[in-house]
Short mmCIF file of N, CA and C in Angstrom, two decimals:
data_model
loop_
_atom_site.label_atom_id
_atom_site.label_comp_id
_atom_site.label_asym_id
_atom_site.label_seq_id
_atom_site.Cartn_x
_atom_site.Cartn_y
_atom_site.Cartn_z
N MET S 20 74.70 93.90 91.30
CA MET S 20 75.54 93.96 92.47
C MET S 20 75.31 95.29 93.19
N ALA S 21 75.04 95.21 94.45
CA ALA S 21 74.77 96.41 95.24
C ALA S 21 76.08 97.11 95.60
N LEU S 22 76.03 98.43 95.62
CA LEU S 22 77.16 99.24 96.03
C LEU S 22 77.10 99.43 97.54
N THR S 23 78.15 99.06 98.23
CA THR S 23 78.20 99.20 99.68
C THR S 23 78.96 100.47 100.02
N GLU S 24 78.34 101.33 100.79
CA GLU S 24 78.97 102.58 101.20
C GLU S 24 79.42 102.44 102.64
N ASP S 25 80.72 102.46 102.85
CA ASP S 25 81.27 102.40 104.20
C ASP S 25 82.45 103.36 104.28
N ALA S 26 83.13 103.38 105.41
CA ALA S 26 84.24 104.32 105.61
C ALA S 26 85.32 104.16 104.55
N THR S 27 85.59 102.93 104.13
CA THR S 27 86.62 102.68 103.13
C THR S 27 86.25 103.30 101.79
N THR S 28 85.03 103.08 101.34
CA THR S 28 84.64 103.63 100.04
C THR S 28 84.50 105.15 100.08
N LEU S 29 84.05 105.71 101.20
CA LEU S 29 83.94 107.15 101.31
C LEU S 29 85.31 107.82 101.33
N ASN S 30 86.31 107.15 101.87
CA ASN S 30 87.65 107.73 101.96
C ASN S 30 88.43 107.70 100.66
N ILE S 31 88.03 106.89 99.70
CA ILE S 31 88.78 106.77 98.45
C ILE S 31 88.95 108.13 97.78
N TYR S 32 87.88 108.86 97.62
CA TYR S 32 87.92 110.18 96.99
C TYR S 32 88.73 111.17 97.83
N LEU S 33 88.53 111.15 99.13
CA LEU S 33 89.22 112.08 100.02
C LEU S 33 90.72 111.79 100.09
N ASN S 34 91.11 110.53 100.05
CA ASN S 34 92.53 110.17 100.11
C ASN S 34 93.31 110.72 98.93
N ASP S 35 92.68 110.80 97.77
CA ASP S 35 93.37 111.30 96.58
C ASP S 35 93.45 112.81 96.52
N PHE S 36 92.40 113.51 96.97
CA PHE S 36 92.31 114.96 96.77
C PHE S 36 92.23 115.77 98.05
N GLY S 37 92.13 115.12 99.20
CA GLY S 37 91.86 115.81 100.46
C GLY S 37 93.05 116.53 101.06
N LYS S 38 92.74 117.58 101.81
CA LYS S 38 93.70 118.34 102.60
C LYS S 38 93.41 118.05 104.07
N THR S 39 94.43 118.15 104.91
CA THR S 39 94.25 117.92 106.33
C THR S 39 93.46 119.07 106.96
N CYS S 40 92.43 118.73 107.71
CA CYS S 40 91.53 119.70 108.35
C CYS S 40 91.42 119.38 109.84
N GLN S 41 91.05 120.41 110.62
CA GLN S 41 90.83 120.20 112.05
C GLN S 41 89.86 121.24 112.56
N ILE S 42 88.88 120.78 113.33
CA ILE S 42 87.91 121.67 113.98
C ILE S 42 88.37 121.85 115.42
N GLY S 43 88.72 123.08 115.79
CA GLY S 43 89.21 123.35 117.14
C GLY S 43 90.41 122.49 117.45
N SER S 44 90.37 121.82 118.61
CA SER S 44 91.47 120.92 118.98
C SER S 44 91.09 119.46 118.75
N GLY S 45 90.05 119.24 117.96
CA GLY S 45 89.58 117.88 117.68
C GLY S 45 90.52 117.10 116.77
N ALA S 46 90.13 115.90 116.44
CA ALA S 46 90.92 115.03 115.58
C ALA S 46 90.99 115.59 114.17
N SER S 47 92.09 115.34 113.50
CA SER S 47 92.21 115.79 112.11
C SER S 47 91.44 114.85 111.19
N PHE S 48 91.02 115.38 110.05
CA PHE S 48 90.28 114.62 109.05
C PHE S 48 90.62 115.19 107.69
N LEU S 49 90.15 114.54 106.64
CA LEU S 49 90.41 115.00 105.28
C LEU S 49 89.19 115.71 104.70
N GLY S 50 89.47 116.77 103.94
CA GLY S 50 88.41 117.50 103.27
C GLY S 50 88.95 118.08 101.97
N ILE S 51 88.07 118.32 101.03
CA ILE S 51 88.46 118.88 99.73
C ILE S 51 88.00 120.32 99.68
N LEU S 52 88.96 121.24 99.55
CA LEU S 52 88.66 122.67 99.53
C LEU S 52 88.52 123.15 98.08
N ASP S 53 87.37 123.71 97.78
CA ASP S 53 87.12 124.34 96.48
C ASP S 53 87.03 125.83 96.68
N LYS S 54 87.53 126.59 95.68
CA LYS S 54 87.51 128.05 95.77
C LYS S 54 86.95 128.65 94.48
N PRO S 55 85.67 128.41 94.19
CA PRO S 55 85.12 128.99 92.97
C PRO S 55 85.04 130.51 93.06
N THR S 56 85.33 131.17 91.96
CA THR S 56 85.30 132.63 91.90
C THR S 56 84.07 133.07 91.12
N GLU S 57 83.41 134.09 91.62
CA GLU S 57 82.22 134.64 90.96
C GLU S 57 82.48 136.10 90.61
N ILE S 58 82.10 136.49 89.40
CA ILE S 58 82.21 137.89 88.98
C ILE S 58 80.96 138.61 89.47
N ILE S 59 81.16 139.70 90.20
CA ILE S 59 80.04 140.45 90.78
C ILE S 59 80.15 141.93 90.40
N GLY S 60 79.13 142.67 90.70
CA GLY S 60 79.14 144.12 90.46
C GLY S 60 79.25 144.48 89.00
N GLY S 61 78.54 143.72 88.17
CA GLY S 61 78.58 144.02 86.73
C GLY S 61 79.96 143.87 86.13
N GLY S 62 80.74 142.94 86.65
CA GLY S 62 82.07 142.69 86.12
C GLY S 62 83.15 143.55 86.75
N MET S 63 82.79 144.31 87.76
CA MET S 63 83.75 145.23 88.38
C MET S 63 84.57 144.58 89.50
N ALA S 64 84.17 143.40 89.98
CA ALA S 64 84.87 142.76 91.08
C ALA S 64 84.66 141.24 91.02
N THR S 65 85.47 140.54 91.77
CA THR S 65 85.31 139.10 91.89
C THR S 65 85.16 138.74 93.37
N SER S 66 84.49 137.63 93.62
CA SER S 66 84.28 137.14 94.98
C SER S 66 84.67 135.66 95.01
N ILE S 67 85.47 135.29 96.00
CA ILE S 67 85.88 133.89 96.14
C ILE S 67 85.05 133.23 97.24
N GLU S 68 84.46 132.11 96.91
CA GLU S 68 83.68 131.31 97.86
C GLU S 68 84.56 130.15 98.30
N TYR S 69 84.60 129.86 99.59
CA TYR S 69 85.38 128.73 100.10
C TYR S 69 84.42 127.63 100.50
N LEU S 70 84.55 126.45 99.87
CA LEU S 70 83.67 125.30 100.10
C LEU S 70 84.51 124.10 100.49
N LEU S 71 84.21 123.48 101.61
CA LEU S 71 84.94 122.30 102.06
C LEU S 71 84.00 121.10 102.03
N THR S 72 84.37 120.08 101.28
CA THR S 72 83.59 118.84 101.22
C THR S 72 84.30 117.78 102.05
N SER S 73 83.56 117.16 102.96
CA SER S 73 84.13 116.13 103.83
C SER S 73 83.04 115.14 104.24
N LYS S 74 83.46 114.06 104.89
CA LYS S 74 82.46 113.11 105.39
C LYS S 74 81.66 113.79 106.49
N THR S 75 80.37 113.59 106.47
CA THR S 75 79.48 114.18 107.47
C THR S 75 79.88 113.78 108.88
N SER S 76 80.30 112.54 109.05
CA SER S 76 80.68 112.06 110.38
C SER S 76 81.88 112.82 110.96
N ASP S 77 82.68 113.45 110.10
CA ASP S 77 83.86 114.21 110.56
C ASP S 77 83.52 115.64 110.96
N VAL S 78 82.38 116.15 110.52
CA VAL S 78 82.08 117.58 110.75
C VAL S 78 80.76 117.81 111.48
N THR S 79 80.34 116.84 112.27
CA THR S 79 79.07 117.00 112.99
C THR S 79 79.09 118.16 113.97
N SER S 80 80.27 118.54 114.46
CA SER S 80 80.36 119.64 115.42
C SER S 80 80.51 121.01 114.75
N ALA S 81 80.56 121.04 113.42
CA ALA S 81 80.75 122.30 112.70
C ALA S 81 79.43 123.05 112.55
N ALA S 82 79.29 124.11 113.33
CA ALA S 82 78.11 124.98 113.27
C ALA S 82 78.58 126.38 112.88
N ARG S 83 77.63 127.24 112.60
CA ARG S 83 77.96 128.62 112.24
C ARG S 83 78.86 129.24 113.31
N GLY S 84 79.99 129.81 112.87
CA GLY S 84 80.92 130.45 113.78
C GLY S 84 82.04 129.56 114.31
N THR S 85 82.00 128.27 113.98
CA THR S 85 83.03 127.34 114.43
C THR S 85 84.34 127.59 113.70
N ALA S 86 85.44 127.59 114.44
CA ALA S 86 86.77 127.76 113.84
C ALA S 86 87.23 126.42 113.26
N ILE S 87 87.82 126.48 112.06
CA ILE S 87 88.32 125.27 111.40
C ILE S 87 89.61 125.64 110.67
N THR S 88 90.55 124.70 110.65
CA THR S 88 91.81 124.87 109.93
C THR S 88 91.82 123.90 108.76
N VAL S 89 92.15 124.42 107.58
CA VAL S 89 92.25 123.60 106.38
C VAL S 89 93.63 123.82 105.79
N ASP S 90 94.46 122.77 105.79
CA ASP S 90 95.81 122.86 105.23
C ASP S 90 96.57 124.06 105.81
N SER S 91 96.50 124.21 107.14
CA SER S 91 97.17 125.27 107.92
C SER S 91 96.62 126.68 107.70
N THR S 92 95.46 126.81 107.07
CA THR S 92 94.81 128.11 106.88
C THR S 92 93.55 128.16 107.75
N ASN S 93 93.34 129.27 108.45
CA ASN S 93 92.20 129.40 109.36
C ASN S 93 90.96 129.92 108.66
N PHE S 94 89.83 129.28 108.97
CA PHE S 94 88.53 129.66 108.42
C PHE S 94 87.51 129.65 109.56
N THR S 95 86.34 130.21 109.27
CA THR S 95 85.18 130.13 110.14
C THR S 95 84.03 129.54 109.34
N VAL S 96 83.27 128.64 109.94
CA VAL S 96 82.14 128.00 109.26
C VAL S 96 80.99 128.99 109.15
N ARG S 97 80.42 129.14 107.95
CA ARG S 97 79.22 129.95 107.72
C ARG S 97 77.96 129.10 107.66
N GLU S 98 78.05 127.96 107.00
CA GLU S 98 76.90 127.04 106.86
C GLU S 98 77.42 125.61 106.79
N ASN S 99 76.57 124.67 107.19
CA ASN S 99 76.85 123.24 107.15
C ASN S 99 75.72 122.59 106.36
N LEU S 100 76.02 122.13 105.13
CA LEU S 100 74.98 121.63 104.22
C LEU S 100 75.23 120.17 103.84
N LEU S 101 74.24 119.31 104.06
CA LEU S 101 74.34 117.92 103.64
C LEU S 101 74.27 117.82 102.13
N ILE S 102 75.00 116.84 101.57
CA ILE S 102 74.97 116.57 100.13
C ILE S 102 74.21 115.26 99.91
N ASP S 103 73.28 115.25 99.01
CA ASP S 103 72.53 114.06 98.61
C ASP S 103 72.06 113.21 99.79
N ASP S 104 72.64 112.00 99.95
CA ASP S 104 72.16 111.07 100.98
C ASP S 104 72.71 111.37 102.37
N GLY S 105 73.55 112.40 102.49
CA GLY S 105 74.07 112.79 103.79
C GLY S 105 75.41 112.17 104.17
N SER S 106 76.00 111.38 103.29
CA SER S 106 77.31 110.80 103.58
C SER S 106 78.40 111.86 103.58
N PHE S 107 78.22 112.86 102.70
CA PHE S 107 79.16 113.97 102.62
C PHE S 107 78.46 115.28 102.96
N THR S 108 79.24 116.24 103.41
CA THR S 108 78.76 117.57 103.77
C THR S 108 79.62 118.62 103.09
N THR S 109 79.00 119.72 102.72
CA THR S 109 79.74 120.90 102.26
C THR S 109 79.66 121.96 103.33
N LEU S 110 80.82 122.44 103.77
CA LEU S 110 80.88 123.56 104.69
C LEU S 110 81.19 124.82 103.90
N LEU S 111 80.36 125.85 104.05
CA LEU S 111 80.66 127.15 103.47
C LEU S 111 81.53 127.87 104.49
N LEU S 112 82.69 128.35 104.06
CA LEU S 112 83.66 128.93 104.97
C LEU S 112 83.97 130.38 104.65
N SER S 113 84.43 131.10 105.66
CA SER S 113 84.96 132.46 105.51
C SER S 113 86.41 132.40 105.96
N LYS S 114 87.30 132.97 105.17
CA LYS S 114 88.71 132.99 105.53
C LYS S 114 88.93 134.01 106.64
N VAL S 115 89.72 133.63 107.65
CA VAL S 115 90.00 134.52 108.77
C VAL S 115 91.24 135.32 108.48
#
């Protein structure tokens, strides 16, 4: 049986774990915000990376420097990276 990928199947994961996001004054969409921490400077400091995973169709306008709000927190897009087949995208963000 073939797996059909459409808006309904892509939204299943986002509906359970997603936060409300908005690029500029555009339509809101769901995205999953990850905040992995990395130890840097030989263990002297930590750095938090902000990664937003969302459907690619929702973030086509997200380029470097674009303002985005995730769960009422303001960020700026640093990079826009496709995941695997391109159905989902990871945005690397900087907190404003």
